[in-house]
CSV table of C-alpha atoms and ligand atoms in Angstrom, one decimal:
chain,number,residue,atom,x,y,z
X,118,UNK,CA,-91.3,38.5,-37.7
X,119,UNK,CA,-92.0,42.1,-39.2
X,120,UNK,CA,-95.7,43.3,-40.1
X,121,UNK,CA,-96.0,43.9,-43.6
X,122,UNK,CA,-98.3,46.2,-45.5
X,123,UNK,CA,-98.7,46.3,-49.1
X,124,UNK,CA,-100.4,49.5,-51.0
X,125,UNK,CA,-99.5,52.7,-52.8
X,126,UNK,CA,-97.2,54.8,-50.3
X,127,UNK,CA,-97.3,58.5,-50.1
X,128,UNK,CA,-95.1,60.5,-48.0
X,129,UNK,CA,-92.9,63.9,-47.8
X,130,UNK,CA,-89.0,64.0,-47.0
X,131,UNK,CA,-89.2,67.9,-47.1
X,132,UNK,CA,-91.3,70.9,-47.8
X,133,UNK,CA,-92.9,70.9,-51.5
X,134,UNK,CA,-92.6,74.7,-51.0
X,135,UNK,CA,-88.8,74.4,-51.0
X,136,UNK,CA,-88.3,71.3,-53.1
X,137,UNK,CA,-91.2,70.9,-55.3
X,138,UNK,CA,-92.1,67.6,-56.5
X,139,UNK,CA,-88.6,66.3,-55.2
X,140,UNK,CA,-90.3,66.4,-51.6
X,141,UNK,CA,-93.1,64.0,-52.7
X,142,UNK,CA,-92.6,60.4,-52.6
X,143,UNK,CA,-95.0,58.2,-54.3
X,144,UNK,CA,-94.5,54.4,-54.4
X,145,UNK,CA,-97.1,53.1,-56.5
X,146,UNK,CA,-97.0,49.2,-55.4
X,147,UNK,CA,-94.8,49.7,-52.3
X,148,UNK,CA,-94.3,47.8,-49.0
X,149,UNK,CA,-94.0,49.1,-45.3
X,150,UNK,CA,-92.5,46.9,-43.0
X,151,UNK,CA,-92.8,47.4,-39.2
X,152,UNK,CA,-90.9,45.6,-36.5
X,153,UNK,CA,-91.9,44.3,-33.2
X,154,UNK,CA,-91.1,47.7,-31.5
X,155,UNK,CA,-93.8,49.3,-33.9
X,156,UNK,CA,-91.3,51.1,-35.7
X,157,UNK,CA,-90.7,51.3,-39.5
X,158,UNK,CA,-88.0,48.9,-40.5
X,159,UNK,CA,-88.3,49.2,-44.5
X,160,UNK,CA,-89.9,51.2,-46.9
X,161,UNK,CA,-89.7,50.4,-50.7
X,162,UNK,CA,-91.2,49.0,-54.0
X,163,UNK,CA,-92.9,45.6,-53.6
X,164,UNK,CA,-90.7,44.3,-56.4
X,165,UNK,CA,-87.6,45.4,-54.7
X,166,UNK,CA,-88.5,44.3,-51.2
X,167,UNK,CA,-90.5,41.1,-51.6
X,168,UNK,CA,-87.4,38.9,-52.0
X,169,UNK,CA,-86.2,40.3,-48.7
X,170,UNK,CA,-89.1,38.9,-46.7
X,171,UNK,CA,-88.8,36.0,-44.2
X,172,UNK,CA,-90.6,32.9,-45.5
X,173,UNK,CA,-94.2,32.6,-44.5
X,174,UNK,CA,-94.6,36.2,-43.5
X,175,UNK,CA,-98.2,37.6,-43.6
X,176,UNK,CA,-98.9,40.5,-45.9
X,177,UNK,CA,-101.9,42.8,-45.2
X,178,UNK,CA,-102.8,43.8,-48.5
X,179,UNK,CA,-104.1,47.2,-49.2
X,180,UNK,CA,-103.4,47.2,-52.9
X,181,UNK,CA,-105.6,50.2,-54.5
X,182,UNK,CA,-105.6,52.1,-51.3
X,183,UNK,CA,-103.0,54.9,-50.2
X,184,UNK,CA,-100.9,54.3,-47.3
X,185,UNK,CA,-99.9,57.7,-45.7
X,186,UNK,CA,-98.4,58.6,-42.4
X,187,UNK,CA,-101.0,59.7,-39.9
X,188,UNK,CA,-102.3,63.4,-39.8
X,189,UNK,CA,-100.8,65.6,-37.1
X,190,UNK,CA,-103.4,68.1,-35.6
X,191,UNK,CA,-101.4,71.0,-34.2
X,192,UNK,CA,-104.0,72.7,-32.1
X,193,UNK,CA,-107.3,71.0,-30.4
X,194,UNK,CA,-109.3,71.3,-27.3
X,195,UNK,CA,-110.4,67.6,-26.2
X,196,UNK,CA,-113.0,69.3,-23.6
X,197,UNK,CA,-114.8,71.1,-26.3
X,198,UNK,CA,-115.7,67.8,-28.2
X,199,UNK,CA,-119.2,68.1,-26.8
X,200,UNK,CA,-119.5,71.7,-28.0
X,201,UNK,CA,-118.2,71.5,-31.6
X,202,UNK,CA,-120.9,73.6,-33.8
X,203,UNK,CA,-122.2,75.7,-31.3
X,204,UNK,CA,-124.3,78.4,-32.8
X,205,UNK,CA,-123.8,82.2,-32.8
X,206,UNK,CA,-121.1,84.3,-32.0
X,207,UNK,CA,-117.3,85.3,-32.3
X,208,UNK,CA,-114.5,84.3,-30.1
X,209,UNK,CA,-115.1,86.5,-26.9
X,210,UNK,CA,-118.9,85.9,-26.5
X,211,UNK,CA,-118.4,82.2,-27.6
X,212,UNK,CA,-115.9,81.6,-24.9
X,213,UNK,CA,-118.4,83.0,-22.2
X,214,UNK,CA,-121.4,81.6,-23.5
X,215,UNK,CA,-120.5,78.2,-24.7
X,216,UNK,CA,-116.9,77.3,-23.8
X,217,UNK,CA,-116.5,78.1,-19.9
X,218,UNK,CA,-119.6,76.4,-18.9
X,219,UNK,CA,-118.7,73.2,-20.8
X,220,UNK,CA,-115.2,73.2,-19.5
X,221,UNK,CA,-116.2,73.6,-15.9
X,222,UNK,CA,-117.3,69.9,-15.8
X,223,UNK,CA,-113.9,68.8,-16.3
X,224,UNK,CA,-112.9,69.1,-12.3
X,225,UNK,CA,-114.6,65.5,-12.5
X,226,UNK,CA,-112.0,62.8,-13.5
X,227,UNK,CA,-114.2,60.2,-14.7
X,228,UNK,CA,-116.0,62.9,-16.9
X,229,UNK,CA,-112.7,63.9,-18.5
X,230,UNK,CA,-112.1,60.0,-19.3
X,231,UNK,CA,-115.4,59.5,-20.9
X,232,UNK,CA,-114.9,62.7,-23.2
X,233,UNK,CA,-111.0,61.8,-23.6
X,234,UNK,CA,-112.2,58.3,-25.0
X,235,UNK,CA,-115.0,59.7,-27.6
X,236,UNK,CA,-112.2,62.4,-28.7
X,237,UNK,CA,-109.6,59.8,-29.4
X,238,UNK,CA,-112.0,57.5,-31.0
X,239,UNK,CA,-113.1,60.5,-33.3
X,240,UNK,CA,-109.5,61.3,-34.0
X,241,UNK,CA,-108.4,58.1,-34.9
X,242,UNK,CA,-111.4,57.6,-37.4
X,243,UNK,CA,-110.4,60.7,-39.0
X,244,UNK,CA,-106.8,59.6,-39.4
X,245,UNK,CA,-105.2,61.9,-37.0
X,246,UNK,CA,-102.6,60.1,-34.9
X,247,UNK,CA,-100.9,62.8,-33.0
X,248,UNK,CA,-102.2,65.9,-31.6
X,249,UNK,CA,-101.3,69.2,-29.4
X,250,UNK,CA,-104.1,69.1,-27.0
X,251,UNK,CA,-105.7,71.7,-24.7
X,252,UNK,CA,-107.1,70.3,-21.3
X,253,UNK,CA,-109.1,72.7,-19.0
X,254,UNK,CA,-107.8,74.3,-16.0
X,255,UNK,CA,-108.5,71.3,-13.9
X,256,UNK,CA,-105.3,69.0,-13.5
X,257,UNK,CA,-107.8,66.0,-13.4
X,258,UNK,CA,-108.6,66.8,-17.2
X,259,UNK,CA,-105.1,66.4,-18.1
X,260,UNK,CA,-104.9,63.2,-16.0
X,261,UNK,CA,-107.9,61.6,-17.8
X,262,UNK,CA,-106.7,62.7,-21.3
X,263,UNK,CA,-103.1,61.2,-20.6
X,264,UNK,CA,-104.7,57.8,-18.9
X,265,UNK,CA,-106.8,57.5,-22.3
X,266,UNK,CA,-104.0,58.1,-24.7
X,267,UNK,CA,-101.3,56.2,-22.7
X,268,UNK,CA,-103.9,53.0,-22.7
X,269,UNK,CA,-104.1,53.5,-26.6
X,270,UNK,CA,-100.3,54.0,-27.0
X,271,UNK,CA,-100.8,57.3,-28.6
X,272,UNK,CA,-98.2,59.9,-29.1
X,273,UNK,CA,-99.9,63.0,-27.9
X,274,UNK,CA,-98.8,66.4,-26.3
X,275,UNK,CA,-101.2,68.0,-23.8
X,276,UNK,CA,-101.2,70.5,-20.9
X,277,UNK,CA,-103.4,72.1,-18.2
X,278,UNK,CA,-105.0,75.4,-19.0
X,279,UNK,CA,-103.6,77.9,-16.9
X,280,UNK,CA,-105.9,80.9,-16.3
X,281,UNK,CA,-106.6,83.3,-13.3
X,282,UNK,CA,-108.8,86.2,-14.5
X,283,UNK,CA,-111.6,87.2,-16.7
X,284,UNK,CA,-113.7,83.9,-16.4
X,285,UNK,CA,-116.1,82.1,-13.9
X,286,UNK,CA,-114.6,81.0,-10.7
X,287,UNK,CA,-115.3,77.4,-11.7
X,288,UNK,CA,-112.4,77.9,-14.5
X,289,UNK,CA,-110.1,79.8,-12.8
X,290,UNK,CA,-106.8,78.8,-11.1
X,291,UNK,CA,-104.2,81.3,-9.5
X,292,UNK,CA,-100.7,82.2,-10.6
X,293,UNK,CA,-99.4,79.9,-7.7
X,294,UNK,CA,-101.6,76.8,-8.2
X,295,UNK,CA,-101.1,76.6,-11.8
X,296,UNK,CA,-97.5,76.6,-11.4
X,297,UNK,CA,-97.4,74.0,-8.7
X,298,UNK,CA,-100.2,71.7,-10.6
X,299,UNK,CA,-98.5,72.2,-14.1
X,300,UNK,CA,-95.3,71.1,-12.6
X,301,UNK,CA,-96.6,68.2,-10.8
X,302,UNK,CA,-98.1,66.9,-14.2
X,303,UNK,CA,-95.0,67.6,-16.0
X,304,UNK,CA,-92.9,65.5,-13.4
X,305,UNK,CA,-95.8,62.7,-13.7
X,306,UNK,CA,-96.5,62.5,-17.4
X,307,UNK,CA,-93.7,64.3,-19.5
X,308,UNK,CA,-91.8,61.9,-21.6
X,309,UNK,CA,-93.7,58.9,-20.1
X,310,UNK,CA,-94.3,56.4,-23.0
X,311,UNK,CA,-95.6,58.5,-26.0
X,312,UNK,CA,-96.7,61.5,-23.8
X,313,UNK,CA,-95.2,65.0,-23.6
X,314,UNK,CA,-96.4,68.1,-21.6
X,315,UNK,CA,-97.2,71.4,-22.9
X,316,UNK,CA,-97.4,74.5,-20.8
X,317,UNK,CA,-100.8,76.0,-21.7
X,318,UNK,CA,-101.7,79.6,-20.5
X,319,UNK,CA,-105.0,80.0,-22.4
X,320,UNK,CA,-104.4,83.3,-23.7
X,321,UNK,CA,-103.2,86.7,-22.8
X,322,UNK,CA,-106.4,88.2,-21.6
X,323,UNK,CA,-107.3,85.2,-19.3
X,324,UNK,CA,-103.6,85.2,-17.4
X,325,UNK,CA,-102.3,88.1,-15.2
X,326,UNK,CA,-98.6,89.0,-15.9
X,327,UNK,CA,-97.7,87.1,-12.8
X,328,UNK,CA,-99.3,83.9,-14.1
X,329,UNK,CA,-97.5,84.3,-17.6
X,330,UNK,CA,-94.2,84.9,-15.5
X,331,UNK,CA,-94.8,81.6,-13.8
X,332,UNK,CA,-95.5,79.8,-17.3
X,333,UNK,CA,-92.2,81.3,-18.5
X,334,UNK,CA,-90.7,79.8,-15.2
X,335,UNK,CA,-91.9,76.3,-16.1
X,336,UNK,CA,-90.2,76.4,-19.7
X,337,UNK,CA,-87.0,77.9,-17.8
X,338,UNK,CA,-86.9,74.8,-15.5
X,339,UNK,CA,-88.0,72.3,-18.1
X,340,UNK,CA,-86.5,73.2,-21.2
X,341,UNK,CA,-88.0,70.4,-23.2
X,342,UNK,CA,-91.7,70.8,-22.6
X,343,UNK,CA,-93.8,72.7,-25.1
X,344,UNK,CA,-95.5,76.0,-24.9
X,345,UNK,CA,-99.1,76.2,-26.1
X,346,UNK,CA,-101.5,78.9,-26.4
X,347,UNK,CA,-103.6,81.3,-28.5
X,348,UNK,CA,-102.4,84.4,-30.3
X,349,UNK,CA,-103.9,87.1,-32.5
X,350,UNK,CA,-107.0,85.5,-33.6
X,351,UNK,CA,-109.8,88.0,-33.4
X,352,UNK,CA,-109.9,91.7,-33.5
X,353,UNK,CA,-111.6,92.5,-30.4
X,354,UNK,CA,-109.3,90.0,-28.6
X,355,UNK,CA,-106.3,91.9,-29.9
X,356,UNK,CA,-107.6,95.4,-28.8
X,357,UNK,CA,-108.4,94.0,-25.4
X,358,UNK,CA,-104.9,92.7,-25.0
X,359,UNK,CA,-103.4,95.9,-26.1
X,360,UNK,CA,-105.7,97.6,-23.1
X,361,UNK,CA,-104.8,95.0,-20.5
X,362,UNK,CA,-100.9,95.1,-21.5
X,363,UNK,CA,-100.4,98.8,-22.1
X,364,UNK,CA,-96.6,98.5,-21.9
X,365,UNK,CA,-96.3,95.8,-24.4
X,366,UNK,CA,-95.2,96.7,-28.0
X,367,UNK,CA,-97.9,94.1,-29.3
X,368,UNK,CA,-99.8,90.9,-28.6
X,369,UNK,CA,-96.6,88.8,-29.1
X,370,UNK,CA,-94.7,90.9,-27.0
X,371,UNK,CA,-96.9,89.8,-23.9
X,372,UNK,CA,-95.7,86.5,-24.3
X,373,UNK,CA,-92.2,87.6,-25.3
X,374,UNK,CA,-91.8,89.6,-22.1
X,375,UNK,CA,-92.7,86.4,-20.1
X,376,UNK,CA,-90.2,84.3,-21.8
X,377,UNK,CA,-92.5,82.1,-23.7
X,378,UNK,CA,-91.1,82.2,-27.2
X,379,UNK,CA,-89.0,79.3,-28.5
X,380,UNK,CA,-88.7,76.3,-31.0
X,381,UNK,CA,-91.1,74.4,-28.9
X,382,UNK,CA,-93.5,77.2,-28.6
X,383,UNK,CA,-97.0,76.8,-30.8
X,384,UNK,CA,-99.2,79.7,-31.0
X,385,UNK,CA,-102.7,79.0,-32.2
X,386,UNK,CA,-104.0,81.1,-35.2
X,387,UNK,CA,-101.8,84.3,-35.7
X,388,UNK,CA,-104.0,85.7,-38.0
X,389,UNK,CA,-103.4,89.4,-37.6
X,390,UNK,CA,-99.9,89.7,-36.6
X,391,UNK,CA,-97.8,92.9,-37.6
X,392,UNK,CA,-94.3,92.9,-39.1
X,393,UNK,CA,-92.5,93.1,-35.9
X,394,UNK,CA,-94.4,90.0,-34.6
X,395,UNK,CA,-93.6,88.2,-37.7
X,396,UNK,CA,-89.9,88.9,-37.4
X,397,UNK,CA,-90.1,87.9,-33.5
X,398,UNK,CA,-91.8,84.7,-34.4
X,399,UNK,CA,-89.1,83.7,-37.2
X,400,UNK,CA,-86.1,84.9,-35.0
X,401,UNK,CA,-87.3,82.7,-32.1
X,402,UNK,CA,-88.4,79.7,-34.4
X,403,UNK,CA,-91.8,79.6,-32.6
X,404,UNK,CA,-94.6,78.0,-34.4
X,405,UNK,CA,-97.9,79.0,-35.9
X,406,UNK,CA,-100.9,76.4,-35.9
X,407,UNK,CA,-103.0,77.6,-38.5
X,408,UNK,CA,-106.8,76.5,-38.1
X,409,UNK,CA,-108.7,77.5,-41.0
X,410,UNK,CA,-112.1,75.9,-40.1
X,411,UNK,CA,-112.0,77.5,-36.9
X,412,UNK,CA,-111.2,80.9,-38.5
X,413,UNK,CA,-114.0,80.5,-40.7
X,414,UNK,CA,-116.5,79.2,-38.2
X,415,UNK,CA,-115.8,82.0,-35.5
X,416,UNK,CA,-115.4,84.6,-38.2
X,417,UNK,CA,-111.9,85.4,-37.1
X,418,UNK,CA,-110.1,86.3,-40.3
X,419,UNK,CA,-108.2,85.1,-43.2
X,420,UNK,CA,-104.6,83.6,-42.3
X,421,UNK,CA,-101.9,84.5,-45.0
X,422,UNK,CA,-99.7,81.4,-45.3
X,423,UNK,CA,-97.5,83.1,-47.9
X,424,UNK,CA,-96.6,85.9,-45.6
X,425,UNK,CA,-95.6,83.2,-43.0
X,426,UNK,CA,-93.4,81.3,-45.6
X,427,UNK,CA,-91.8,84.5,-46.5
X,428,UNK,CA,-90.9,85.2,-43.1
X,429,UNK,CA,-89.5,81.6,-42.7
X,430,UNK,CA,-92.2,80.8,-39.8
X,431,UNK,CA,-92.9,77.3,-39.1
X,432,UNK,CA,-96.6,76.5,-39.6
X,433,UNK,CA,-98.7,73.5,-38.9
X,434,UNK,CA,-102.4,73.0,-39.2
X,435,UNK,CA,-105.1,72.3,-36.6
X,436,UNK,CA,-108.4,71.6,-36.2
X,437,UNK,CA,-109.3,73.9,-33.3
X,438,UNK,CA,-112.2,71.8,-32.2
X,439,UNK,CA,-114.6,72.8,-30.8
X,440,UNK,CA,-114.1,76.5,-32.4
X,441,UNK,CA,-113.2,74.3,-35.5
X,442,UNK,CA,-116.2,72.5,-36.9
X,443,UNK,CA,-114.5,69.3,-38.0
X,444,UNK,CA,-112.4,66.5,-36.7
X,445,UNK,CA,-111.3,65.8,-40.4
X,446,UNK,CA,-108.0,66.9,-41.7
X,447,UNK,CA,-109.6,66.7,-45.2
X,448,UNK,CA,-112.2,69.4,-44.2
X,449,UNK,CA,-109.2,71.5,-42.6
X,450,UNK,CA,-107.3,71.4,-45.7
X,451,UNK,CA,-110.3,72.2,-47.8
X,452,UNK,CA,-110.9,75.2,-45.7
X,453,UNK,CA,-107.1,76.2,-45.7
X,454,UNK,CA,-107.4,76.1,-49.7
X,455,UNK,CA,-110.5,78.5,-49.8
X,456,UNK,CA,-108.9,80.9,-47.1
X,457,UNK,CA,-106.0,81.1,-49.6
X,458,UNK,CA,-108.0,81.5,-52.8
X,459,UNK,CA,-109.9,84.5,-51.1
X,460,UNK,CA,-106.3,85.9,-51.0
X,461,UNK,CA,-105.5,85.1,-54.7
X,462,UNK,CA,-103.2,82.3,-53.8
X,463,UNK,CA,-103.5,78.5,-54.7
X,464,UNK,CA,-102.5,75.8,-51.9
X,465,UNK,CA,-100.9,73.0,-53.7
X,466,UNK,CA,-102.2,69.6,-52.5
X,467,UNK,CA,-98.9,68.2,-51.9
X,468,UNK,CA,-98.2,71.4,-49.6
X,469,UNK,CA,-101.3,70.8,-47.9
X,470,UNK,CA,-100.8,67.3,-47.2
X,471,UNK,CA,-97.2,67.9,-46.2
X,472,UNK,CA,-98.5,70.5,-43.5
X,473,UNK,CA,-100.9,67.5,-42.4
X,474,UNK,CA,-98.0,65.2,-41.9
X,475,UNK,CA,-94.4,65.9,-41.9
X,476,UNK,CA,-94.9,69.7,-41.7
X,477,UNK,CA,-97.0,69.0,-38.7
X,478,UNK,CA,-94.5,66.6,-37.1
X,479,UNK,CA,-91.7,69.5,-37.8
X,480,UNK,CA,-94.0,71.9,-36.2
X,481,UNK,CA,-94.1,70.0,-32.9
X,482,UNK,CA,-90.3,69.1,-33.2
X,483,UNK,CA,-91.4,65.5,-33.7
X,484,UNK,CA,-90.0,64.9,-37.0
X,485,UNK,CA,-87.3,62.4,-35.7
X,486,UNK,CA,-90.3,60.2,-34.6
X,487,UNK,CA,-93.3,60.6,-36.8
X,488,UNK,CA,-94.6,62.4,-40.1
X,489,UNK,CA,-93.0,60.4,-42.5
X,490,UNK,CA,-92.1,56.9,-43.7
X,491,UNK,CA,-88.5,56.1,-43.1
X,492,UNK,CA,-86.7,53.1,-41.1
X,493,UNK,CA,-86.8,54.0,-37.4
X,494,UNK,CA,-89.8,56.1,-37.4
X,495,UNK,CA,-92.8,55.2,-35.3
X,496,UNK,CA,-95.2,53.5,-37.7
X,497,UNK,CA,-98.4,55.5,-37.1
X,498,UNK,CA,-100.2,55.5,-40.5
X,499,UNK,CA,-103.3,55.5,-42.3
X,500,UNK,CA,-105.0,53.9,-45.2
X,501,UNK,CA,-107.0,56.0,-47.5
X,502,UNK,CA,-109.7,54.6,-49.8
X,503,UNK,CA,-110.2,56.8,-52.8
X,504,UNK,CA,-113.2,54.7,-53.7
X,505,UNK,CA,-114.5,54.9,-50.4
X,506,UNK,CA,-117.9,56.0,-51.6
X,507,UNK,CA,-119.7,55.4,-55.0
X,508,UNK,CA,-119.5,59.2,-56.0
X,509,UNK,CA,-115.8,59.3,-55.0
X,510,UNK,CA,-115.1,56.1,-57.1
X,511,UNK,CA,-116.9,58.1,-60.0
X,512,UNK,CA,-115.1,61.5,-59.4
X,513,UNK,CA,-111.6,60.1,-59.0
X,514,UNK,CA,-111.9,58.2,-62.2
X,515,UNK,CA,-111.6,61.4,-64.0
X,516,UNK,CA,-108.3,62.4,-62.2
X,517,UNK,CA,-105.5,62.4,-64.6
X,518,UNK,CA,-102.6,62.7,-62.2
X,519,UNK,CA,-101.6,61.8,-58.4
X,520,UNK,CA,-101.7,65.6,-57.7
X,521,UNK,CA,-105.2,66.1,-59.3
X,522,UNK,CA,-106.4,62.7,-57.3
X,523,UNK,CA,-104.9,64.1,-54.1
X,524,UNK,CA,-106.5,67.6,-54.4
X,525,UNK,CA,-110.0,65.9,-55.1
X,526,UNK,CA,-109.7,63.8,-52.1
X,527,UNK,CA,-108.5,66.8,-49.9
X,528,UNK,CA,-111.6,68.8,-51.1
X,529,UNK,CA,-114.1,66.1,-50.9
X,530,UNK,CA,-112.7,63.7,-48.5
X,531,UNK,CA,-113.9,63.2,-44.9
X,532,UNK,CA,-113.8,60.3,-42.3
X,533,UNK,CA,-115.3,57.7,-44.8
X,534,UNK,CA,-111.9,58.0,-46.7
X,535,UNK,CA,-110.0,56.6,-43.8
X,536,UNK,CA,-110.4,52.8,-44.2
X,537,UNK,CA,-107.8,52.2,-41.3
X,538,UNK,CA,-105.7,53.8,-38.9
X,539,UNK,CA,-102.5,52.1,-37.3
X,540,UNK,CA,-100.5,53.0,-34.3
X,541,UNK,CA,-97.4,51.7,-33.8
X,542,UNK,CA,-98.2,49.0,-36.5
X,543,UNK,CA,-101.4,47.9,-34.7
X,544,UNK,CA,-104.8,48.3,-36.0
X,545,UNK,CA,-106.4,51.1,-34.2
X,546,UNK,CA,-109.4,52.0,-36.2
X,547,UNK,CA,-110.9,50.1,-39.3
X,548,UNK,CA,-114.2,51.3,-41.1
X,549,UNK,CA,-114.8,47.7,-42.1
X,550,UNK,CA,-115.2,46.6,-38.2
X,551,UNK,CA,-116.0,50.1,-36.6
X,552,UNK,CA,-114.7,49.9,-32.9
X,553,UNK,CA,-117.4,50.3,-30.5
X,554,UNK,CA,-117.3,53.8,-29.0
X,555,UNK,CA,-116.3,53.7,-25.2
X,556,UNK,CA,-116.8,56.5,-23.0
X,557,UNK,CA,-120.1,58.6,-23.1
V,870,LIG,N1,-108.7,81.8,-27.4
V,870,LIG,C1,-108.8,81.5,-25.9
V,870,LIG,N2,-109.5,80.4,-25.8
V,870,LIG,C2,-109.9,79.9,-26.8
V,870,LIG,C3,-110.5,78.8,-27.4
V,870,LIG,O1,-110.8,78.0,-26.5
V,870,LIG,N3,-110.7,78.6,-28.5
V,870,LIG,C4,-110.2,79.5,-29.5
V,870,LIG,N4,-110.3,79.1,-31.0
V,870,LIG,N5,-109.6,80.7,-29.2
V,870,LIG,C5,-109.4,80.8,-27.9
V,871,LIG,ZN1,-108.0,77.0,-29.7
């Protein structure tokens, strides 16, 4: 017997930047059917599908609410959950003052489990069903994260940080141990259930050239794992990279010389790239995770989305918690809009929601599994309540089109809009019955 959900369906089948409104699918009164394996088996109008339903099937009725594919967060740090909203400084000082001391605690597996539980609960409360996640340098941090994600049946990508210089000893490995530990984690976890591995050198300044070479070796030995790192976020960082790697043409070249570019390589930020770097990003089909709330919070700069589009670079969006100041994709999209406004460009709400769903899935090469509503895809979806608060009910009454409604929701929305989150067709979060938060 399928699980059947009724509501207003909204999903994308291509990028609105290419196909305009043809990319947007809105079925006002729709049905989403999910089979026993948690895969979507049918999508369509209630009027068309209701006669095909088996007799006696139970329909979960979300009439008046929007059903969308779950959000995809293309860059986030689970160990930084406890230090979100840390006051004061920009990237390099923020890492030393706040980040490294917090991350040093994750040599303790149980500590990692507690934070991973809270992190996953927070993602689901905010409608995020898949994320590309940084651990810490400790392999136990990734063991902890994957154990929690596996128990919750989540589709997640994560990896152990590789860093062998310019940080306290409590968060350092070596080129050799980072290689061995990453390899063991890949062998244990990559492709197990819904989990995938990302080779994760933190960023160029905290890795020796030898360690970056070892990261490249891991990718060469395991061609279907991901590469996840930071790139060109902050001007002091960029100056430091050019001092540390005088033989490289630019920041991206540091990674390129180590063999780290490719279609499963995701670089967070990419705010200050030169033309050559953009050309190489596009030619290698590498991906940028744009993290608007982090870029504002850490004062890093204004990301030029149109320039990336013009180069044909794939872009996803990320919260970058704890550099980012919210787990909510609505906050991320609201900040993305404001960043483009400051550059005289409007980010259309369809494009924004595409980037948070199918665009994110494409950025992570997961569009064959998640990101849209189509038979065969995994049924990770969210239920959005446009009347979640008295004020939203008032404001949305004054919307005259779907596009306007979505823009208002993107701009004003937060976790209260997420009435429910489903993983493989099973309820994983409901605002009506908030799950008790496990962990610390
Ligand atoms: N660059 C290197 N490490 C980090 C980090 O933890 N957060 C952000 N935003 N940038 C980084
Ligand atoms: Zn980051």
